[in-house]
PDB file of C-alpha atoms and ligand atoms in Angstrom:
ATOM      1  CA  UNK A   1      26.702  26.655   1.976  1.00  0.00           C
ATOM      2  CA  UNK A   2      24.705  25.869  -1.141  1.00  0.00           C
ATOM      3  CA  UNK A   3      27.995  25.195  -2.924  1.00  0.00           C
ATOM      4  CA  UNK A   4      28.885  22.741  -0.187  1.00  0.00           C
ATOM      5  CA  UNK A   5      25.559  20.956  -0.575  1.00  0.00           C
ATOM      6  CA  UNK A   6      26.015  20.900  -4.361  1.00  0.00           C
ATOM      7  CA  UNK A   7      29.481  19.359  -3.915  1.00  0.00           C
ATOM      8  CA  UNK A   8      28.186  16.790  -1.483  1.00  0.00           C
ATOM      9  CA  UNK A   9      25.432  15.875  -3.918  1.00  0.00           C
ATOM     10  CA  UNK A  10      27.939  15.461  -6.730  1.00  0.00           C
ATOM     11  CA  UNK A  11      30.157  13.271  -4.560  1.00  0.00           C
ATOM     12  CA  UNK A  12      27.240  11.124  -3.447  1.00  0.00           C
ATOM     13  CA  UNK A  13      25.963  10.751  -6.973  1.00  0.00           C
ATOM     14  CA  UNK A  14      29.339   9.648  -8.328  1.00  0.00           C
ATOM     15  CA  UNK A  15      29.800   7.233  -5.412  1.00  0.00           C
ATOM     16  CA  UNK A  16      26.353   5.869  -6.093  1.00  0.00           C
ATOM     17  CA  UNK A  17      26.986   5.355  -9.802  1.00  0.00           C
ATOM     18  CA  UNK A  18      30.346   3.696  -9.077  1.00  0.00           C
ATOM     19  CA  UNK A  19      28.525   1.223  -6.870  1.00  0.00           C
ATOM     20  CA  UNK A  20      25.842   0.742  -9.582  1.00  0.00           C
ATOM     21  CA  UNK A  21      23.334   1.640  -6.942  1.00  0.00           C
ATOM     22  CA  UNK A  22      19.743   1.056  -7.958  1.00  0.00           C
ATOM     23  CA  UNK A  23      16.864   2.230  -5.875  1.00  0.00           C
ATOM     24  CA  UNK A  24      14.433  -0.482  -4.905  1.00  0.00           C
ATOM     25  CA  UNK A  25      11.893   1.554  -6.863  1.00  0.00           C
ATOM     26  CA  UNK A  26      13.966   1.092 -10.003  1.00  0.00           C
ATOM     27  CA  UNK A  27      14.043  -2.658  -9.418  1.00  0.00           C
ATOM     28  CA  UNK A  28      10.295  -3.117  -8.836  1.00  0.00           C
ATOM     29  CA  UNK A  29       8.191  -4.103 -11.819  1.00  0.00           C
ATOM     30  CA  UNK A  30       4.524  -4.998 -12.069  1.00  0.00           C
ATOM     31  CA  UNK A  31       4.320  -8.774 -12.235  1.00  0.00           C
ATOM     32  CA  UNK A  32       1.456 -10.500 -14.003  1.00  0.00           C
ATOM     33  CA  UNK A  33       3.015 -13.914 -14.481  1.00  0.00           C
ATOM     34  CA  UNK A  34       4.002 -15.793 -11.375  1.00  0.00           C
ATOM     35  CA  UNK A  35       5.713 -19.086 -10.687  1.00  0.00           C
ATOM     36  CA  UNK A  36       2.614 -20.925  -9.487  1.00  0.00           C
ATOM     37  CA  UNK A  37       4.704 -23.493  -7.614  1.00  0.00           C
ATOM     38  CA  UNK A  38       6.262 -20.877  -5.304  1.00  0.00           C
ATOM     39  CA  UNK A  39       4.594 -20.603  -1.912  1.00  0.00           C
ATOM     40  CA  UNK A  40       4.952 -18.145   0.959  1.00  0.00           C
ATOM     41  CA  UNK A  41       4.624 -19.213   4.574  1.00  0.00           C
ATOM     42  CA  UNK A  42       2.155 -17.499   6.855  1.00  0.00           C
ATOM     43  CA  UNK A  43       4.941 -15.720   8.702  1.00  0.00           C
ATOM     44  CA  UNK A  44       5.938 -13.885   5.507  1.00  0.00           C
ATOM     45  CA  UNK A  45       2.308 -13.193   4.613  1.00  0.00           C
ATOM     46  CA  UNK A  46       1.930 -11.507   8.008  1.00  0.00           C
ATOM     47  CA  UNK A  47       5.304  -9.755   7.932  1.00  0.00           C
ATOM     48  CA  UNK A  48       4.528  -7.968   4.669  1.00  0.00           C
ATOM     49  CA  UNK A  49       1.374  -6.513   6.208  1.00  0.00           C
ATOM     50  CA  UNK A  50       3.223  -5.516   9.376  1.00  0.00           C
ATOM     51  CA  UNK A  51       5.664  -3.579   7.185  1.00  0.00           C
ATOM     52  CA  UNK A  52       2.862  -2.121   5.040  1.00  0.00           C
ATOM     53  CA  UNK A  53       1.309  -0.720   8.210  1.00  0.00           C
ATOM     54  CA  UNK A  54       4.432   1.393   8.748  1.00  0.00           C
ATOM     55  CA  UNK A  55       3.022   3.604   5.980  1.00  0.00           C
ATOM     56  CA  UNK A  56       1.996   7.048   7.149  1.00  0.00           C
ATOM     57  CA  UNK A  57      -1.661   8.043   7.431  1.00  0.00           C
ATOM     58  CA  UNK A  58      -3.391  11.289   8.361  1.00  0.00           C
ATOM     59  CA  UNK A  59      -3.347  11.732  12.172  1.00  0.00           C
ATOM     60  CA  UNK A  60      -1.919   8.189  12.257  1.00  0.00           C
ATOM     61  CA  UNK A  61      -5.477   7.005  11.578  1.00  0.00           C
ATOM     62  CA  UNK A  62      -4.271   3.670  10.188  1.00  0.00           C
ATOM     63  CA  UNK A  63      -7.608   3.432   8.450  1.00  0.00           C
ATOM     64  CA  UNK A  64      -6.734   0.380   6.403  1.00  0.00           C
ATOM     65  CA  UNK A  65      -7.574  -3.299   6.443  1.00  0.00           C
ATOM     66  CA  UNK A  66      -6.115  -6.305   4.643  1.00  0.00           C
ATOM     67  CA  UNK A  67      -7.404  -9.700   3.653  1.00  0.00           C
ATOM     68  CA  UNK A  68      -4.675 -12.137   2.627  1.00  0.00           C
ATOM     69  CA  UNK A  69      -6.088 -14.473  -0.002  1.00  0.00           C
ATOM     70  CA  UNK A  70      -3.616 -17.284   0.550  1.00  0.00           C
ATOM     71  CA  UNK A  71      -5.350 -20.655   0.351  1.00  0.00           C
ATOM     72  CA  UNK A  72      -6.315 -22.250  -2.945  1.00  0.00           C
ATOM     73  CA  UNK A  73      -9.962 -22.167  -1.901  1.00  0.00           C
ATOM     74  CA  UNK A  74      -9.838 -18.411  -1.223  1.00  0.00           C
ATOM     75  CA  UNK A  75      -8.005 -17.795  -4.522  1.00  0.00           C
ATOM     76  CA  UNK A  76     -10.771 -19.631  -6.379  1.00  0.00           C
ATOM     77  CA  UNK A  77     -13.317 -17.297  -4.767  1.00  0.00           C
ATOM     78  CA  UNK A  78     -11.389 -14.153  -5.741  1.00  0.00           C
ATOM     79  CA  UNK A  79     -10.496 -15.207  -9.291  1.00  0.00           C
ATOM     80  CA  UNK A  80     -13.883 -14.574 -10.982  1.00  0.00           C
ATOM     81  CA  UNK A  81     -14.272 -11.274  -9.090  1.00  0.00           C
ATOM     82  CA  UNK A  82     -10.928 -10.085 -10.491  1.00  0.00           C
ATOM     83  CA  UNK A  83     -12.103 -10.699 -14.054  1.00  0.00           C
ATOM     84  CA  UNK A  84     -10.279 -14.032 -14.143  1.00  0.00           C
ATOM     85  CA  UNK A  85      -6.854 -12.430 -14.175  1.00  0.00           C
ATOM     86  CA  UNK A  86      -4.532 -15.449 -13.841  1.00  0.00           C
ATOM     87  CA  UNK A  87      -2.148 -13.858 -11.330  1.00  0.00           C
ATOM     88  CA  UNK A  88      -4.813 -14.259  -8.646  1.00  0.00           C
ATOM     89  CA  UNK A  89      -4.444 -18.041  -8.956  1.00  0.00           C
ATOM     90  CA  UNK A  90      -0.692 -18.130  -9.588  1.00  0.00           C
ATOM     91  CA  UNK A  91       0.659 -15.599  -7.073  1.00  0.00           C
ATOM     92  CA  UNK A  92       1.488 -16.995  -3.654  1.00  0.00           C
ATOM     93  CA  UNK A  93      -0.882 -14.505  -2.058  1.00  0.00           C
ATOM     94  CA  UNK A  94      -3.177 -11.677  -3.078  1.00  0.00           C
ATOM     95  CA  UNK A  95      -3.957  -8.976  -0.532  1.00  0.00           C
ATOM     96  CA  UNK A  96      -7.249  -7.148  -0.692  1.00  0.00           C
ATOM     97  CA  UNK A  97      -6.231  -3.706   0.579  1.00  0.00           C
ATOM     98  CA  UNK A  98      -9.119  -1.619   1.848  1.00  0.00           C
ATOM     99  CA  UNK A  99      -9.490   1.823   3.357  1.00  0.00           C
ATOM    100  CA  UNK A 100     -11.842   2.272   6.325  1.00  0.00           C
ATOM    101  CA  UNK A 101     -14.236   5.194   6.046  1.00  0.00           C
ATOM    102  CA  UNK A 102     -15.072   5.370   9.762  1.00  0.00           C
ATOM    103  CA  UNK A 103     -11.514   5.158  11.071  1.00  0.00           C
ATOM    104  CA  UNK A 104     -11.809   8.610  12.633  1.00  0.00           C
ATOM    105  CA  UNK A 105     -14.363   7.270  15.135  1.00  0.00           C
ATOM    106  CA  UNK A 106     -11.742   5.108  16.839  1.00  0.00           C
ATOM    107  CA  UNK A 107      -8.881   7.588  16.524  1.00  0.00           C
ATOM    108  CA  UNK A 108      -8.770   8.313  20.252  1.00  0.00           C
ATOM    109  CA  UNK A 109      -8.120   4.620  20.982  1.00  0.00           C
ATOM    110  CA  UNK A 110      -5.734   4.295  18.043  1.00  0.00           C
ATOM    111  CA  UNK A 111      -3.613   7.179  19.326  1.00  0.00           C
ATOM    112  CA  UNK A 112      -3.574   5.945  22.924  1.00  0.00           C
ATOM    113  CA  UNK A 113      -0.626   3.649  22.151  1.00  0.00           C
ATOM    114  CA  UNK A 114       1.465   6.659  21.076  1.00  0.00           C
ATOM    115  CA  UNK A 115       0.390   8.578  24.184  1.00  0.00           C
ATOM    116  CA  UNK A 116       1.334   5.612  26.398  1.00  0.00           C
ATOM    117  CA  UNK A 117       4.706   5.406  24.629  1.00  0.00           C
ATOM    118  CA  UNK A 118       5.157   9.135  25.411  1.00  0.00           C
ATOM    119  CA  UNK A 119       5.525   9.994  21.738  1.00  0.00           C
ATOM    120  CA  UNK A 120       2.585  12.380  21.653  1.00  0.00           C
ATOM    121  CA  UNK A 121       0.840  14.178  24.511  1.00  0.00           C
ATOM    122  CA  UNK A 122      -2.798  13.831  25.528  1.00  0.00           C
ATOM    123  CA  UNK A 123      -3.212  17.378  24.214  1.00  0.00           C
ATOM    124  CA  UNK A 124      -2.089  16.350  20.728  1.00  0.00           C
ATOM    125  CA  UNK A 125      -4.312  13.269  20.908  1.00  0.00           C
ATOM    126  CA  UNK A 126      -7.349  15.417  21.766  1.00  0.00           C
ATOM    127  CA  UNK A 127      -6.600  18.011  19.074  1.00  0.00           C
ATOM    128  CA  UNK A 128      -6.108  15.396  16.377  1.00  0.00           C
ATOM    129  CA  UNK A 129      -9.326  13.603  17.324  1.00  0.00           C
ATOM    130  CA  UNK A 130     -11.210  16.905  17.108  1.00  0.00           C
ATOM    131  CA  UNK A 131      -9.638  17.824  13.776  1.00  0.00           C
ATOM    132  CA  UNK A 132     -10.274  14.409  12.217  1.00  0.00           C
ATOM    133  CA  UNK A 133     -13.866  14.370  13.485  1.00  0.00           C
ATOM    134  CA  UNK A 134     -14.525  17.837  12.098  1.00  0.00           C
ATOM    135  CA  UNK A 135     -13.145  16.895   8.691  1.00  0.00           C
ATOM    136  CA  UNK A 136     -14.753  13.479   8.386  1.00  0.00           C
ATOM    137  CA  UNK A 137     -18.097  13.716  10.186  1.00  0.00           C
ATOM    138  CA  UNK A 138     -19.828  15.880   7.619  1.00  0.00           C
ATOM    139  CA  UNK A 139     -18.196  14.784   4.394  1.00  0.00           C
ATOM    140  CA  UNK A 140     -18.511  11.459   2.654  1.00  0.00           C
ATOM    141  CA  UNK A 141     -15.972  12.732   0.127  1.00  0.00           C
ATOM    142  CA  UNK A 142     -13.403  13.412   2.881  1.00  0.00           C
ATOM    143  CA  UNK A 143     -13.926   9.954   4.420  1.00  0.00           C
ATOM    144  CA  UNK A 144     -13.589   8.335   1.020  1.00  0.00           C
ATOM    145  CA  UNK A 145     -10.524  10.360   0.020  1.00  0.00           C
ATOM    146  CA  UNK A 146      -8.787   9.497   3.288  1.00  0.00           C
ATOM    147  CA  UNK A 147      -9.624   5.800   2.890  1.00  0.00           C
ATOM    148  CA  UNK A 148      -8.150   5.775  -0.622  1.00  0.00           C
ATOM    149  CA  UNK A 149      -5.067   7.760   0.423  1.00  0.00           C
ATOM    150  CA  UNK A 150      -4.273   5.489   3.349  1.00  0.00           C
ATOM    151  CA  UNK A 151      -4.931   2.237   1.499  1.00  0.00           C
ATOM    152  CA  UNK A 152      -2.823   3.404  -1.454  1.00  0.00           C
ATOM    153  CA  UNK A 153       0.148   4.320   0.717  1.00  0.00           C
ATOM    154  CA  UNK A 154      -0.127   0.993   2.543  1.00  0.00           C
ATOM    155  CA  UNK A 155      -0.387  -0.887  -0.754  1.00  0.00           C
ATOM    156  CA  UNK A 156       2.738   0.738  -2.174  1.00  0.00           C
ATOM    157  CA  UNK A 157       4.580   0.125   1.084  1.00  0.00           C
ATOM    158  CA  UNK A 158       3.597  -3.522   0.853  1.00  0.00           C
ATOM    159  CA  UNK A 159       5.026  -3.759  -2.663  1.00  0.00           C
ATOM    160  CA  UNK A 160       8.277  -2.099  -1.583  1.00  0.00           C
ATOM    161  CA  UNK A 161       8.499  -4.464   1.406  1.00  0.00           C
ATOM    162  CA  UNK A 162       7.970  -7.437  -0.923  1.00  0.00           C
ATOM    163  CA  UNK A 163      10.689  -6.169  -3.251  1.00  0.00           C
ATOM    164  CA  UNK A 164      13.044  -5.784  -0.303  1.00  0.00           C
ATOM    165  CA  UNK A 165      12.396  -9.411   0.622  1.00  0.00           C
ATOM    166  CA  UNK A 166      13.330 -10.503  -2.909  1.00  0.00           C
ATOM    167  CA  UNK A 167       9.724 -11.127  -3.893  1.00  0.00           C
ATOM    168  CA  UNK A 168       7.713  -9.864  -6.847  1.00  0.00           C
ATOM    169  CA  UNK A 169       4.427  -7.996  -6.724  1.00  0.00           C
ATOM    170  CA  UNK A 170       1.688  -6.455  -8.807  1.00  0.00           C
ATOM    171  CA  UNK A 171      -1.102  -3.966  -8.223  1.00  0.00           C
ATOM    172  CA  UNK A 172      -4.566  -4.682  -9.594  1.00  0.00           C
ATOM    173  CA  UNK A 173      -7.480  -2.319  -9.923  1.00  0.00           C
ATOM    174  CA  UNK A 174      -9.324  -4.723 -12.196  1.00  0.00           C
ATOM    175  CA  UNK A 175     -11.805  -6.281  -9.780  1.00  0.00           C
ATOM    176  CA  UNK A 176     -15.419  -5.872  -8.768  1.00  0.00           C
ATOM    177  CA  UNK A 177     -15.139  -3.979  -5.489  1.00  0.00           C
ATOM    178  CA  UNK A 178     -18.739  -4.487  -4.370  1.00  0.00           C
ATOM    179  CA  UNK A 179     -18.604  -8.206  -5.109  1.00  0.00           C
ATOM    180  CA  UNK A 180     -15.256  -8.564  -3.298  1.00  0.00           C
ATOM    181  CA  UNK A 181     -16.663  -6.729  -0.301  1.00  0.00           C
ATOM    182  CA  UNK A 182     -19.619  -9.105  -0.128  1.00  0.00           C
ATOM    183  CA  UNK A 183     -17.702 -12.318  -0.871  1.00  0.00           C
ATOM    184  CA  UNK A 184     -15.006 -11.685   1.736  1.00  0.00           C
ATOM    185  CA  UNK A 185     -17.338 -10.162   4.336  1.00  0.00           C
ATOM    186  CA  UNK A 186     -15.402  -6.903   4.565  1.00  0.00           C
ATOM    187  CA  UNK A 187     -16.418  -4.448   7.274  1.00  0.00           C
ATOM    188  CA  UNK A 188     -19.375  -2.207   6.415  1.00  0.00           C
ATOM    189  CA  UNK A 189     -17.167   0.899   6.192  1.00  0.00           C
ATOM    190  CA  UNK A 190     -14.418  -0.838   4.156  1.00  0.00           C
ATOM    191  CA  UNK A 191     -13.690   0.430   0.691  1.00  0.00           C
ATOM    192  CA  UNK A 192     -11.709  -2.180  -1.278  1.00  0.00           C
ATOM    193  CA  UNK A 193      -9.136   0.011  -3.016  1.00  0.00           C
ATOM    194  CA  UNK A 194      -6.640  -2.298  -4.674  1.00  0.00           C
ATOM    195  CA  UNK A 195      -5.448  -5.895  -4.893  1.00  0.00           C
ATOM    196  CA  UNK A 196      -1.747  -6.591  -4.422  1.00  0.00           C
ATOM    197  CA  UNK A 197      -0.390  -9.911  -5.652  1.00  0.00           C
ATOM    198  CA  UNK A 198       2.907 -11.169  -4.209  1.00  0.00           C
ATOM    199  CA  UNK A 199       5.008 -14.175  -5.083  1.00  0.00           C
ATOM    200  CA  UNK A 200       7.906 -15.288  -7.227  1.00  0.00           C
ATOM    201  CA  UNK A 201       8.011 -13.968 -10.790  1.00  0.00           C
ATOM    202  CA  UNK A 202       7.577 -16.468 -13.578  1.00  0.00           C
ATOM    203  CA  UNK A 203       8.657 -16.204 -17.212  1.00  0.00           C
ATOM    204  CA  UNK A 204       7.474 -13.605 -19.689  1.00  0.00           C
ATOM    205  CA  UNK A 205       6.969 -10.493 -17.590  1.00  0.00           C
ATOM    206  CA  UNK A 206       7.653  -7.063 -19.039  1.00  0.00           C
ATOM    207  CA  UNK A 207      10.546  -5.038 -17.688  1.00  0.00           C
ATOM    208  CA  UNK A 208       9.621  -1.812 -15.928  1.00  0.00           C
ATOM    209  CA  UNK A 209       7.820   0.413 -18.409  1.00  0.00           C
ATOM    210  CA  UNK A 210       9.030   3.808 -19.484  1.00  0.00           C
ATOM    211  CA  UNK A 211       8.050   6.742 -17.291  1.00  0.00           C
ATOM    212  CA  UNK A 212       7.301  10.242 -18.524  1.00  0.00           C
ATOM    213  CA  UNK A 213      10.246  12.644 -18.437  1.00  0.00           C
ATOM    214  CA  UNK A 214      10.539  14.532 -15.171  1.00  0.00           C
ATOM    215  CA  UNK A 215       9.897  17.836 -16.945  1.00  0.00           C
ATOM    216  CA  UNK A 216       6.378  16.650 -17.832  1.00  0.00           C
ATOM    217  CA  UNK A 217       5.385  15.792 -14.309  1.00  0.00           C
ATOM    218  CA  UNK A 218       7.386  18.101 -12.035  1.00  0.00           C
ATOM    219  CA  UNK A 219       7.266  21.822 -11.412  1.00  0.00           C
ATOM    220  CA  UNK A 220       9.778  23.041  -8.858  1.00  0.00           C
ATOM    221  CA  UNK A 221       8.966  26.486  -7.552  1.00  0.00           C
TER     222      UNK A 221
HETATM  223  C1  FMN B 301      -4.239   1.307  -9.621  1.00  0.00           C
HETATM  224  C2  FMN B 301      -3.614   0.252 -10.461  1.00  0.00           C
HETATM  225  C3  FMN B 301      -4.412  -0.676 -11.111  1.00  0.00           C
HETATM  226  C4  FMN B 301      -3.839  -1.695 -11.867  1.00  0.00           C
HETATM  227  N1  FMN B 301      -4.632  -2.684 -12.360  1.00  0.00           N
HETATM  228  C5  FMN B 301      -4.056  -3.743 -12.986  1.00  0.00           C
HETATM  229  C6  FMN B 301      -4.824  -4.880 -13.333  1.00  0.00           C
HETATM  230  O1  FMN B 301      -6.025  -4.972 -13.038  1.00  0.00           O
HETATM  231  N2  FMN B 301      -4.209  -5.890 -13.987  1.00  0.00           N
HETATM  232  C7  FMN B 301      -2.878  -5.858 -14.287  1.00  0.00           C
HETATM  233  O2  FMN B 301      -2.374  -6.813 -14.880  1.00  0.00           O
HETATM  234  N3  FMN B 301      -2.114  -4.793 -13.938  1.00  0.00           N
HETATM  235  C8  FMN B 301      -2.667  -3.750 -13.278  1.00  0.00           C
HETATM  236  N4  FMN B 301      -1.894  -2.696 -12.867  1.00  0.00           N
HETATM  237  C9  FMN B 301      -0.454  -2.678 -13.189  1.00  0.00           C
HETATM  238  C10 FMN B 301      -0.091  -1.553 -14.172  1.00  0.00           C
HETATM  239  O3  FMN B 301      -0.438  -1.895 -15.477  1.00  0.00           O
HETATM  240  C11 FMN B 301       1.420  -1.276 -14.058  1.00  0.00           C
HETATM  241  O4  FMN B 301       1.687  -0.834 -12.741  1.00  0.00           O
HETATM  242  C12 FMN B 301       1.910  -0.258 -15.056  1.00  0.00           C
HETATM  243  O5  FMN B 301       1.746  -0.741 -16.363  1.00  0.00           O
HETATM  244  C13 FMN B 301       3.374   0.079 -14.827  1.00  0.00           C
HETATM  245  O6  FMN B 301       4.136  -1.101 -14.859  1.00  0.00           O
HETATM  246  P1  FMN B 301       5.602  -1.129 -14.223  1.00  0.00           P
HETATM  247  O7  FMN B 301       5.433  -0.645 -12.817  1.00  0.00           O
HETATM  248  O8  FMN B 301       6.057  -2.551 -14.269  1.00  0.00           O
HETATM  249  O9  FMN B 301       6.446  -0.244 -15.047  1.00  0.00           O
HETATM  250  C14 FMN B 301      -2.444  -1.702 -12.081  1.00  0.00           C
HETATM  251  C15 FMN B 301      -1.651  -0.758 -11.433  1.00  0.00           C
HETATM  252  C16 FMN B 301      -2.219   0.194 -10.617  1.00  0.00           C
HETATM  253  C17 FMN B 301      -1.316   1.153  -9.888  1.00  0.00           C
END
């Protein structure tokens, strides 16, 4: 059986290389220089977030929130809070991706849609609500970790979705989170985790940078 799987893998790999298959992850690069004349319509701005929300989250908490900084006026407000990084002005849109620290409090309602769709039972809904409450009620660290995990997965999903649509993207941690929270009136329990710029790449961007060899980052047991 393992021989069969090994053979299948070999066949798939050689088929893939014949087709010059590149994963979307191999195509994505971090864009800092955008074509400032390229715009995105609101439909696309919304669609990228809809796709980002297909990211998984613990108990399907969906404890994330997005602000799409799309208008010139909003970009001007974000620019100084992101240390005047020019991509905030030049990208078609910058998403402020936040994690919600109190998401567990509305988990029962959040899960009701999956109960109504007969995907999970009321028993699962109840158990998950209890488990999430137990974990999050007493621990600020747990609430914070979960907010960062969920927002990060959503942010990466957003970048992959953008790539799939033929757009370019970039992640930015260089911003003043407290100032962004105040300026954009984020919810009290929102933790701004990362900015994601999306648009059309301009000239002068680096190609994807070199990653560490697998042996340095992977242990298979
Ligand atoms: C958490 C995080 C924070 C980042 N912050 C910034 C930033 O503030 N400004 C910037 O130009 N790039 C930022 N980057 C982009 C990284 O420099 C980039 O992803 C890395 O160099 C790898 O580039 P590559 O994906 O194109 O190979 C950030 C990326 C991540 C994931």
